[in-house]
XYZ file of C-alpha atoms in Angstrom:
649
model
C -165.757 112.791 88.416
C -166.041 112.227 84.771
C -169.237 110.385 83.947
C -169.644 107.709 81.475
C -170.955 108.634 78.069
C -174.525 107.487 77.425
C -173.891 105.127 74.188
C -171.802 103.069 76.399
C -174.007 102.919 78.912
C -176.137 99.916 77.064
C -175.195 96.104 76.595
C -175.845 96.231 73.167
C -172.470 97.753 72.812
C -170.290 95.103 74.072
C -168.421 93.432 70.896
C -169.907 89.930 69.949
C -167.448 88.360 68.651
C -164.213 86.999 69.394
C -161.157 89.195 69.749
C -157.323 88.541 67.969
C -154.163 89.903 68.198
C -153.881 93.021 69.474
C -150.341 93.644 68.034
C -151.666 93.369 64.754
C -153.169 96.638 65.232
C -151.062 98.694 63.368
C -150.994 100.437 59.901
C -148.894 98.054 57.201
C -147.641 100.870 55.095
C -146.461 103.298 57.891
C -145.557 100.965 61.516
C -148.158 103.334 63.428
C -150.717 101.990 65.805
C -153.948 102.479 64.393
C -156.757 105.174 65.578
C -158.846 103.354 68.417
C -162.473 105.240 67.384
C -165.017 103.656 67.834
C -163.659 102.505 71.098
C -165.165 100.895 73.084
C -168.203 99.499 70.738
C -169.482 96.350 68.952
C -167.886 96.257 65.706
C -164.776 98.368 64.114
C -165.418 101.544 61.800
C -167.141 100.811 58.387
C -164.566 100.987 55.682
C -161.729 100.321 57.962
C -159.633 101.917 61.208
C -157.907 105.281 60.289
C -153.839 105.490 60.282
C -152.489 109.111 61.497
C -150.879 109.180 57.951
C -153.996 109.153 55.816
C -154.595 105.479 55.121
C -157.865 103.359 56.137
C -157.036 99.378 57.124
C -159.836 96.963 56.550
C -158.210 93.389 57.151
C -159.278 90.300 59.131
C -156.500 90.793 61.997
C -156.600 94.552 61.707
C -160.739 93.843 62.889
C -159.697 91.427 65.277
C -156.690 93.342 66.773
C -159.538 96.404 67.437
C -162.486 93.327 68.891
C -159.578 93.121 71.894
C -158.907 96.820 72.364
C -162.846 96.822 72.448
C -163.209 94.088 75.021
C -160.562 95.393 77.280
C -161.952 99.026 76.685
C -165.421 97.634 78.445
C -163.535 95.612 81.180
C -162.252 98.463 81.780
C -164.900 100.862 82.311
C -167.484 98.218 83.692
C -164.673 98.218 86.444
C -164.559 101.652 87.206
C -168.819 101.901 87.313
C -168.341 98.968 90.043
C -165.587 100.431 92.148
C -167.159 103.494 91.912
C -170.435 102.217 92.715
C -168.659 100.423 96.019
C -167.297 103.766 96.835
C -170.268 105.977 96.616
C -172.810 103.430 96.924
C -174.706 104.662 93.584
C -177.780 102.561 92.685
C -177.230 103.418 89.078
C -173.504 102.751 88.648
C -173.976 99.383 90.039
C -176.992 98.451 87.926
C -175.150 99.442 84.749
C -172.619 97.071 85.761
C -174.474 94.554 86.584
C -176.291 94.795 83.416
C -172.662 94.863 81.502
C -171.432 91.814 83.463
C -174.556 90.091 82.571
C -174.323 90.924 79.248
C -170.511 89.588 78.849
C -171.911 86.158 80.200
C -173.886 85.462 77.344
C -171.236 86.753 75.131
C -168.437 84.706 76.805
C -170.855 81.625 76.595
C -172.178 82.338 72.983
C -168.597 83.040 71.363
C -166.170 81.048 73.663
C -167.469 78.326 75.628
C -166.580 75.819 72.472
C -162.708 75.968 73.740
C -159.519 77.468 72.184
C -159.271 80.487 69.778
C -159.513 78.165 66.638
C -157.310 81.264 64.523
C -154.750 81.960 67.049
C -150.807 81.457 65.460
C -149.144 78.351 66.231
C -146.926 79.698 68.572
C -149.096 80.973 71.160
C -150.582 80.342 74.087
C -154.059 79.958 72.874
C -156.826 81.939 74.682
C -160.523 81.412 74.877
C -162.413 84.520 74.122
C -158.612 85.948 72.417
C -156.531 84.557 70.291
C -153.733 84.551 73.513
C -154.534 83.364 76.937
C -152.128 85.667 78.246
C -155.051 88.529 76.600
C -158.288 86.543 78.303
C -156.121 86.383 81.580
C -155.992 90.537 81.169
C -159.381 90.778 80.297
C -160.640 88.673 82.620
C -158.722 90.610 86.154
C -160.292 93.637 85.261
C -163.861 91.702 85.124
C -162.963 89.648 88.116
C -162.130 92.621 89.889
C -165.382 94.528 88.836
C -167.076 91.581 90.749
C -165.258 91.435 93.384
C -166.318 95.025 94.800
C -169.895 94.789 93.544
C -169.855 91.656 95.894
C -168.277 92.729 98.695
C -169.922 96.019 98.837
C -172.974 94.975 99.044
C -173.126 91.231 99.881
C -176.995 91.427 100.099
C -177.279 91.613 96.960
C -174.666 89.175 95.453
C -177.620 86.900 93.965
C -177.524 89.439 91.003
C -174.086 88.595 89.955
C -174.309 84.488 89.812
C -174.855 84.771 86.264
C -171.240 86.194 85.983
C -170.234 83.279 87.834
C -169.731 80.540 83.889
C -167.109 83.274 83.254
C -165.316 83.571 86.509
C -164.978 79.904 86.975
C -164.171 79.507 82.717
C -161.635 82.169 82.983
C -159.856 80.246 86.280
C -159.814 77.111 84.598
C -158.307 78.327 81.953
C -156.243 80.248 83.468
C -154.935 77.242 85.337
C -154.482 75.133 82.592
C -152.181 77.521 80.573
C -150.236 78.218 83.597
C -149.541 74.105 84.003
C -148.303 74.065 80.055
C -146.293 77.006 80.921
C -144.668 75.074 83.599
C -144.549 71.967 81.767
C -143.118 73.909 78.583
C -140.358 75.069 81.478
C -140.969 78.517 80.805
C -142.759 79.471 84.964
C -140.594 82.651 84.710
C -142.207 83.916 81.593
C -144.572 86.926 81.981
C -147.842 85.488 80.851
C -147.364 83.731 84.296
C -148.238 86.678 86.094
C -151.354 87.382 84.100
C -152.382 83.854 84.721
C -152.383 83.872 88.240
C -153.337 86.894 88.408
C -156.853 85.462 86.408
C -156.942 82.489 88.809
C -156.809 84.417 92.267
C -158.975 87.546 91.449
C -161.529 85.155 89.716
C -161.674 82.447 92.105
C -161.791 85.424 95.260
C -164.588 86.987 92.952
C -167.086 83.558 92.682
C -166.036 82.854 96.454
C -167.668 86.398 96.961
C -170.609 85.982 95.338
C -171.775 82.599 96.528
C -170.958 83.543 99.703
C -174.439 85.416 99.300
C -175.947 81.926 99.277
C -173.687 79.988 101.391
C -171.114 81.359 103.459
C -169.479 78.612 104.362
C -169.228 76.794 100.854
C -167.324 79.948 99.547
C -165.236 81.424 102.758
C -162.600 83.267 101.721
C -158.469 80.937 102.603
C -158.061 81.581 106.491
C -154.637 82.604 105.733
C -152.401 83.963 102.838
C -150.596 79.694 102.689
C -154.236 79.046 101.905
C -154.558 80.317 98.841
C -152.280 78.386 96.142
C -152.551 81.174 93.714
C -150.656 83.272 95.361
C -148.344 80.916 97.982
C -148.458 77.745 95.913
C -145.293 76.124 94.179
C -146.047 78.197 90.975
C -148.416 80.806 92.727
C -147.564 84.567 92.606
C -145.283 84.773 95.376
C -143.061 82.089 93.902
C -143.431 83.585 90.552
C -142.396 87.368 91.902
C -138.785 85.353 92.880
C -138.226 83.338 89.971
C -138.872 86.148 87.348
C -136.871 89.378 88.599
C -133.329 89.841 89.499
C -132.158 90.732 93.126
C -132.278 93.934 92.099
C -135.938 94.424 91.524
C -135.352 93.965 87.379
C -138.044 91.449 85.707
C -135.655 89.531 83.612
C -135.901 90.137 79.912
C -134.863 94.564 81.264
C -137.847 96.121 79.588
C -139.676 98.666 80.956
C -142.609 98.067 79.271
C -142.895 94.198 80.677
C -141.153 95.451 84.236
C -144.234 97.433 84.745
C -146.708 95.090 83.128
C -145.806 91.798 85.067
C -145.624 94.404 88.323
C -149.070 95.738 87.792
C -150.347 92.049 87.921
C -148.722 91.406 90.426
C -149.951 94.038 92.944
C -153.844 93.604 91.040
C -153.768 90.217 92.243
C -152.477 90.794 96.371
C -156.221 93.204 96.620
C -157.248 92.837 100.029
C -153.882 91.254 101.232
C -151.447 93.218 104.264
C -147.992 93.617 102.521
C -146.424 93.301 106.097
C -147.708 89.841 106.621
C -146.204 88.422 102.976
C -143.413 86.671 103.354
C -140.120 88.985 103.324
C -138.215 87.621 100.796
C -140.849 88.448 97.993
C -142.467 91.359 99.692
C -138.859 93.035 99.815
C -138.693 91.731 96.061
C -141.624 93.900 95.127
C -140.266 96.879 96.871
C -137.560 96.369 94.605
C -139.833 96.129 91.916
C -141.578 99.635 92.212
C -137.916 101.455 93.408
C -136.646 100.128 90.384
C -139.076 102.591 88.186
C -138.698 105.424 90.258
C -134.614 104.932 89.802
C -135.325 104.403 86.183
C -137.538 107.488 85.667
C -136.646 111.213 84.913
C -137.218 113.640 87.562
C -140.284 114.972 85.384
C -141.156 110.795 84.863
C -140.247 110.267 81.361
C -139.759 106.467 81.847
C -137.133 105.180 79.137
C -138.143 102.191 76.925
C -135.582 99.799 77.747
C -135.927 96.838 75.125
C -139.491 95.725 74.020
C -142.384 98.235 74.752
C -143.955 101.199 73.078
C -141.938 104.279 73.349
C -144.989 106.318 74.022
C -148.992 105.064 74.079
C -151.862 106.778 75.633
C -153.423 103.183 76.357
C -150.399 102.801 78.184
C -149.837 105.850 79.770
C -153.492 105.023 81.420
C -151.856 101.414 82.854
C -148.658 103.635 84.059
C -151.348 105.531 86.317
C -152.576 102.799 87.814
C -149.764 101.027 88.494
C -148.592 103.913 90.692
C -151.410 104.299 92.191
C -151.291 100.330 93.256
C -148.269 100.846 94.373
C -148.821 104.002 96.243
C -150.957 101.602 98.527
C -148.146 98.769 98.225
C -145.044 101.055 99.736
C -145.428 104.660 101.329
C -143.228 106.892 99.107
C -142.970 104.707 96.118
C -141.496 107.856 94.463
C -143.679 107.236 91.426
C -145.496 110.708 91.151
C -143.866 112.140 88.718
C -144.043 109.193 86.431
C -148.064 109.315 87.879
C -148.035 113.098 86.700
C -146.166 112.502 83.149
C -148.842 109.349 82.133
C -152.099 111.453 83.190
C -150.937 113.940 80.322
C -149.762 111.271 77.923
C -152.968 109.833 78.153
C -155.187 113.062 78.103
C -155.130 113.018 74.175
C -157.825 113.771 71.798
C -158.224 109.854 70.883
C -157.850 109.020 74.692
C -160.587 109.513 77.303
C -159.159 112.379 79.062
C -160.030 111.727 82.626
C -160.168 108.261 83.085
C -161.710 107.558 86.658
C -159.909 104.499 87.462
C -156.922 105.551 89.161
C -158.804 108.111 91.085
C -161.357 105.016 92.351
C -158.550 102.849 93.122
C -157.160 105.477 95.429
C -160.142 105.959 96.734
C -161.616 102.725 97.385
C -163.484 101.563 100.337
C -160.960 100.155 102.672
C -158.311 100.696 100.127
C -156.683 97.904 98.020
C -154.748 96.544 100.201
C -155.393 95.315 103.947
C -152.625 96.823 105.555
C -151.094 100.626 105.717
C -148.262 101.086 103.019
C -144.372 99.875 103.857
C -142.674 102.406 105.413
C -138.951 101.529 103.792
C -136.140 103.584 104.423
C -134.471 104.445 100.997
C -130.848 106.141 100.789
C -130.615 109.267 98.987
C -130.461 108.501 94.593
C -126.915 107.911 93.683
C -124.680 109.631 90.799
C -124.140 105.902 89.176
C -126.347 103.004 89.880
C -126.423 99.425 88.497
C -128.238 96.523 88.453
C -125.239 94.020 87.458
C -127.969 90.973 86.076
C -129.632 92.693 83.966
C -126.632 94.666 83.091
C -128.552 98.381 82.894
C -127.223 101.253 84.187
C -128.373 104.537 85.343
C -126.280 107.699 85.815
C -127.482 111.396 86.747
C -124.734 114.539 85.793
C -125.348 117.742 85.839
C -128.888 117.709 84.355
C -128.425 114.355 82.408
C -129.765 111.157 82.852
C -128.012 109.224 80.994
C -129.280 104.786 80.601
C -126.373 102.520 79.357
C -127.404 99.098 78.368
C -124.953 96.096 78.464
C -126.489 93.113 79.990
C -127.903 89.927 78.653
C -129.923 90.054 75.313
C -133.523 89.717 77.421
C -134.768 86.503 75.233
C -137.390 87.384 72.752
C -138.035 90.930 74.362
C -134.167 92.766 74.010
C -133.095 94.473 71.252
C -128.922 94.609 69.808
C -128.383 97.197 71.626
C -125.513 96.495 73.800
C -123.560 99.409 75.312
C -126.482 102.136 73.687
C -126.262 104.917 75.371
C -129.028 106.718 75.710
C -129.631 110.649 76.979
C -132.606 112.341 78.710
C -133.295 115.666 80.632
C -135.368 115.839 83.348
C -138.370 117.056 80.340
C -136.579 116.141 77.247
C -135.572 112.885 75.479
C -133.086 114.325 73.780
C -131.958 110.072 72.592
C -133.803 108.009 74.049
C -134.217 104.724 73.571
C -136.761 104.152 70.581
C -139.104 101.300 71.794
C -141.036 99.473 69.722
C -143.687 98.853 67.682
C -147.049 96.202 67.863
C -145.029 93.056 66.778
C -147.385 92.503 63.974
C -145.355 94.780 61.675
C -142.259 92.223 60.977
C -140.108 94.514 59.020
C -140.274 97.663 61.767
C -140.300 95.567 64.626
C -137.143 94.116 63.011
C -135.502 97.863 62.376
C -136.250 98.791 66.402
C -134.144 95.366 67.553
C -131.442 96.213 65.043
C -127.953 97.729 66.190
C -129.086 100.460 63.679
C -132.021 101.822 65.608
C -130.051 102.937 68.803
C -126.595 104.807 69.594
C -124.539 102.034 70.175
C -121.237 100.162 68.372
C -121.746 98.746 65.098
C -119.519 96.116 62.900
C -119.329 96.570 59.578
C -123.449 97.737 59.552
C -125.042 94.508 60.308
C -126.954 92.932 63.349
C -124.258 91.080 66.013
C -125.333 87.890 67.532
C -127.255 87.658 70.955
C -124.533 88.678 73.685
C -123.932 89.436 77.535
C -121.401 92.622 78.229
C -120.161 92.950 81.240
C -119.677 95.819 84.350
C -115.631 96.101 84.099
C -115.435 98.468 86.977
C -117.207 101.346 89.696
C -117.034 104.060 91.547
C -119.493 106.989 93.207
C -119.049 109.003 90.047
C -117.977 106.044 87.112
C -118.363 103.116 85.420
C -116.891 100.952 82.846
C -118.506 98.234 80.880
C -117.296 96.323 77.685
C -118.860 93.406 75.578
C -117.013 90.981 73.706
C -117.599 88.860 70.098
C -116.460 85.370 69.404
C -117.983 83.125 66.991
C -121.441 82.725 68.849
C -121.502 85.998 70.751
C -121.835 89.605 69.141
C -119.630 90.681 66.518
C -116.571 87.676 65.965
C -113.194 88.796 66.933
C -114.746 92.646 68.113
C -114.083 94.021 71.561
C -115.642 97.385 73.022
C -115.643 99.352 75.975
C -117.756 102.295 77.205
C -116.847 104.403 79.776
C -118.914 107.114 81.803
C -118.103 109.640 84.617
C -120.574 112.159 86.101
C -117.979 115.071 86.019
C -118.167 118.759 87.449
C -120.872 119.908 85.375
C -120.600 117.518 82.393
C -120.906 114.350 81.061
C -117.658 112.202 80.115
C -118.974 109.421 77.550
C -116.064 107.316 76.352
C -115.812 104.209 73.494
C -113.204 102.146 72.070
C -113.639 99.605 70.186
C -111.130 96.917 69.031
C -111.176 94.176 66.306
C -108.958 90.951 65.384
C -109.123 92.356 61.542
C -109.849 95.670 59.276
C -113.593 95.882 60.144
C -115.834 99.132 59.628
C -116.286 100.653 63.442
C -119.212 102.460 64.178
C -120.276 104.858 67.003
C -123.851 106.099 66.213
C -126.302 108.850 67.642
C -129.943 108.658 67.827
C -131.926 112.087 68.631
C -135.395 112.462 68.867
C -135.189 116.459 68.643
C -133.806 118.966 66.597
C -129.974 118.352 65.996
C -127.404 120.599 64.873
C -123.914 119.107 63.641
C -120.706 121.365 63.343
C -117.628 120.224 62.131
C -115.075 122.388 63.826
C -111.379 121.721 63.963
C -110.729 118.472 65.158
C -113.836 118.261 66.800
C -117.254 117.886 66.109
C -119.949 120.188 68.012
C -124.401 119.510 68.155
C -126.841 121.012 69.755
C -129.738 119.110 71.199
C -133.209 121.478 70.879
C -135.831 120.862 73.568
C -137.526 121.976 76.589
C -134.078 121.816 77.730
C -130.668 122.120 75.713
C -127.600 119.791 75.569
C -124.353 120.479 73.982
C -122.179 117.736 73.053
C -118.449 118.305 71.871
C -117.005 115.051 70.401
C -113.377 114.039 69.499
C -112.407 110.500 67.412
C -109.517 108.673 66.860
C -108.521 105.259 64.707
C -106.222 102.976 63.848
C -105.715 100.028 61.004
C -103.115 97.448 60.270
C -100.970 100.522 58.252
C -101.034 103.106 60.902
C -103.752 106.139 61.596
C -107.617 105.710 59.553
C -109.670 109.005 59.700
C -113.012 108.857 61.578
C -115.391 110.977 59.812
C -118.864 111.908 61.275
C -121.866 111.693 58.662
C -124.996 112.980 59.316
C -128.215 111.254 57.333
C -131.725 111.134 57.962
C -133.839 108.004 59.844
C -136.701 107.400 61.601
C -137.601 108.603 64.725
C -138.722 106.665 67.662
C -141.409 103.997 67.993
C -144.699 105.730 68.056
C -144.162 107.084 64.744
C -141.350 105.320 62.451
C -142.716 107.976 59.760
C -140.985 110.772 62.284
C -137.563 111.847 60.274
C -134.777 112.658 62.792
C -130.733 113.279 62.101
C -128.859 110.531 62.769
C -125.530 110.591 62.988
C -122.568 107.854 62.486
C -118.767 108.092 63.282
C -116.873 105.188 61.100
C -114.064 104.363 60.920
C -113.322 101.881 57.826
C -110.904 99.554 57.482
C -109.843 99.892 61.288
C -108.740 97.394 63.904
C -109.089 100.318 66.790
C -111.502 103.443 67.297
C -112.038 106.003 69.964
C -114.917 108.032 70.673
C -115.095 110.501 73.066
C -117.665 113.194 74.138
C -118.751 115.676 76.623
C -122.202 116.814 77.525
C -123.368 119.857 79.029
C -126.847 121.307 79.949
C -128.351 124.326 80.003
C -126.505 127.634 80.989
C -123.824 125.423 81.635
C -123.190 124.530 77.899
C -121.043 127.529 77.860
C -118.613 126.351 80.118
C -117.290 124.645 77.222
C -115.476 126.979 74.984
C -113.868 126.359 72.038
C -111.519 123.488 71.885
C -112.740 122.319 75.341
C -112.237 118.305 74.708
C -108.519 117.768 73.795
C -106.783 114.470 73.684
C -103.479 113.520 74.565
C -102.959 110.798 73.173
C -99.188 109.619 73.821
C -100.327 110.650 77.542
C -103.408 108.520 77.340
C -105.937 111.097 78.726
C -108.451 113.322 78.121
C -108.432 116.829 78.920
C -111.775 118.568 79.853
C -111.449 122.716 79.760
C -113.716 124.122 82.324
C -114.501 127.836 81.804
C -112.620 128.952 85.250
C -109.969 127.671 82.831
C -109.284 124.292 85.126
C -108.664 121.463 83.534
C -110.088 117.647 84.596
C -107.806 115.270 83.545
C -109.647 112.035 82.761
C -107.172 108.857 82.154
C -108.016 106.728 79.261
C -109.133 103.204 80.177
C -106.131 101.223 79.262
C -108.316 98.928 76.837
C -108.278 102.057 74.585
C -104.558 103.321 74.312
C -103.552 101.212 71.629
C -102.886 103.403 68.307
């Protein structure tokens, strides 16, 4: 087991002063997170925090954005001395973390106790020790937690953690009291909810457990799970776990990143609960909630970044691995290892402590985290097409591709205009995938990552479309069909498009038309995040996608305008890779068609050895026929019918 270094074995390192914004931790010049040395410690690097392009950033909300990194950092590892020291028993482990806890109470009541985060921006929540609540509710699980198995492994000698006790009854309260503006605001479905009760349950369990040492009676633990309003009350967890995912499983802005964040909280707040004795309704939801990630995920576990979330972050990766391993106790065969595998190495970086503990304690903790053995849920066998129809995101698996299409609603202040983006992994390879995002406190390439621009999707005359729904058209075992349309309030005005998928004998069949009420400049664009090669050749266009794995594309485009036949022409310029580094040059490629009131674009995807089944010429259209003709190498031919949306010349 990897031990804790010495210099961070001491109180004096805990920061003393109040933490920010953590989004604001990123470089101005360049949209990259900042370097997190120095992490965890007291106070950020002299002469400012390093970018990975060269530059050193010395502001106010730079230093406060690296105070909360810092003070989650500790919660963090003061955690994993106390579940270790419940597992193994060690003397030392729990003294250190007793120490540590002791330590944050006089920080929490020299820096906090005067209220609400005087700097924190208008628009937020305000938070106590953070400039967001939703941040001290994070914190504050992770040192509720750490409590929680000091007391309860050894409730002999819970007298040494009542001066913890301010905090844990602070951080409830205030937990509480967001949560009620929340619900007053109307917004109980948002995701800070989670957090919050999350805060208010593991807090309140953790004082319970430590006066208990004094009085069992005054703090006995509810006497069943309708006992405990954090979890079963009207705005309680349970309630919160319905209100805020589809029936699908989806949380209900469709991003991965706040999918898995909002899950995590809510299987860190059910510790010590039986998920066979919740009520079915939400403990089927949460089933949903973890098969939803393992339908999402590669077979190797790359996890696409559907809407708002980083795109890759070792900080995260280290979340991703304990969320699996919660909810490896939550539901036997949760299907999550490879995604477990994939965020150990994503997180084993030279600025990340390679071998974080905490996943490994969790697994291994006395009694485990929950009460009760995992659900055993029988699950059909993974499907060529599946789709959850609310949030409108699709996943389909051909021949070696996993391809994610994206057409539901916008997903509020988290989604990105990026309806009907198409986006193309291997089971090792992200050959496009969708780019993420970066910490919101760079406006201008937070802004570029929602645009139309930043993902391979349909684009009107180059600018942003207005918040808008599409719409599943049709289904089958090995198909779908979904469109989106623009009126005055919705997407593009007076634009119509459709995009078509089948999982064919070997390939991929990606199909788009779009359609428009005037002469408009149609746009079909690709996104790579590897090596691309573009060939012109003939009528078609050819790339090659570099990687651990290969894809082939061949690609065939047709238009029309208000005097007959427009060309389509296929420019290749470069742009900025995904999220994590915006300083990352890619190709990118766009097919336009100006002046047009109809386009077509169609392509075929191969992997592997099976690229060459493709020959020369192996995409043809027929157009007065309305089909498309795939050339297999046997020298069959798959006739694919053109959705009748996109016959029009």
């Amino acid at each position: 087991m990897t031990s804790l270094a010495p210099e961070h074995t001491v109180a004096a390192g805990l920061p003393r002063e109040r933490g920010g914004w953590w989004h604001n931790f990123v470089c101005p010049v360049h949209g990259t997170e900042l370097s997190p040395e120095g992490i965890p410690g007291p106070v950020p690097p002299a002469g400012g925090v390093r970018c990975p392009h060269g530059c050193r950033v010395d502001s106010e909300p730079v230093r406060g954005a690296w105070l909360v990194l810092s003070h989650q950092a500790w919660a963090r590892r003061i955690r994993v001395l106390a579940h270790r020291a419940a597992r193994t028993g060690s003397d030392a482990d729990r003294d250190e973390a007793v120490a540590l806890l002791a330590a944050y109470a006089e920080v929490y009541a020299e820096v906090a106790g005067g209220g609400e985060h005087e700097r924190a921006q208008d628009w937020m929540l305000r938070g106590r020790l953070f400039h967001q609540a939703l941040t001290d509710a994070i914190w504050s699980v992770s040192i509720g937690h750490a409590v929680w198995s000091l007391a309860e492994a050894a409730p002999e000698r819970a007298a040494d953690l009542r001066p913890v006790l301010p905090v844990l009854d602070a951080t409830a309260e205030a937990a509480r009291a967001a949560r009620d503006r929340l619900v007053g605001e109307g917004r109980f479905t948002s995701n800070y909810t989670a957090w919050l009760n999350a805060a208010g349950r593991v807090c309140a369990r953790a004082a319970a457990l430590v006066r208990a040492g004094d009085d069992a009676e005054e703090a006995a633990a509810p006497s069943s799970l309708d006992d405990d309003e954090w979890l079963a009350g009207e705005h309680g967890q349970l309630a919160h776990v319905l209100a805020a995912t589809t029936r699908g499983g989806w949380e209900w802005e469709a991003s991965t990143y706040y999918h898995g964040f909002v899950l995590r909280a809510y299987l860190l707040s059910l510790r010590g609960t039986d998920p066979a004795t919740l009520p079915p309704a939400a403990r089927d939801r949460l089933v949903a909630m973890v098969d939803v990630l393992a339908g999402l995920a590669t077979d190797d576990g790359i996890l696409p970044a559907v809407h708002d979330g980083p795109y890759t972050r070792p900080a995260l990766a280290l979340e991703w691995t304990e969320l699996c391993a919660l909810a490896d106790g939550f539901v036997a065969d949760a299907g999550l290892a490879a995604v477990a595998a994939r965020a150990r190495e994503e997180a084993s970086g030279p600025e990340t402590r390679a071998g974080d503990p905490l996943e490994d304690e969790l697994r291994s903790l006395p009694g485990g985290w929950f009460a009760g053995v995992p659900l055993a849920v029988a699950r059909p066998a993974r499907p060529a097409v599946s789709v959850d129809e609310e949030v409108g995101i699709a996943v389909v698996r051909a021949a070696g591709i996993h391809a994610v299409l994206d057409h539901g609603p916008h997903g509020a202040g988290h989604g990105h205009h990026d309806k009907l983006a198409l986006h193309l992994y291997g089971q090792r390879t992200p050959w496009q995938p969708d780019p993420g995002q970066v910490p919101y406190g760079h406006p201008a390439w937070r802004d570029h990552y929602a645009s139309a621009a930043a993902h391979p999707c349909v684009r009107v005359d180059d600018g942003d479309p207005a918040e808008a729904t599409g719409r599943l058209l049709d289904r089958d075992e090995r198909s779908l069909t979904v469109e989106v349309r623009g009126d005055a309030t919705s997407w593009y005005d007076g634009v119509r498009a459709l995009r078509r998928l089948v999982a064919g004998d070997g390939y991929l069949l990606d199909v788009v038309a779009a359609t428009a009420d005037r002469p408009r400049r149609l746009t079909l664009g690709l996104r790579p995040d590897v090596p691309l090669a573009v060939r012109l050749d003939g009528d078609v266009v050819r790339t090659a996608w570099d990687g651990a794995e290969r894809l082939d594309g061949v690609h065939a485009a047709r238009a029309a305008g208000p005097d007959g036949p427009v060309p389509v022409r296929a420019v290749v310029r470069p742009g900025p890779g995904p999220a994590d580094d915006p300083q990352r040059e890619r190709a990118h490629v766009d097919w336009t068609a100006h002046d047009a009131t109809s386009a077509l674009w169609v392509s075929v995807y191969r992997t592997g050895a099976a690229a060459g089944d493709v020959p020369e010429g192996g995409v043809e259209l027929a157009v007065d026929a309305a089909e498309i003709r795939v050339r297999r190498a046997d020298g069959t031919v798959d006739v694919h019918r053109l959705p009748r949306e996109a016959t029009h010349d």
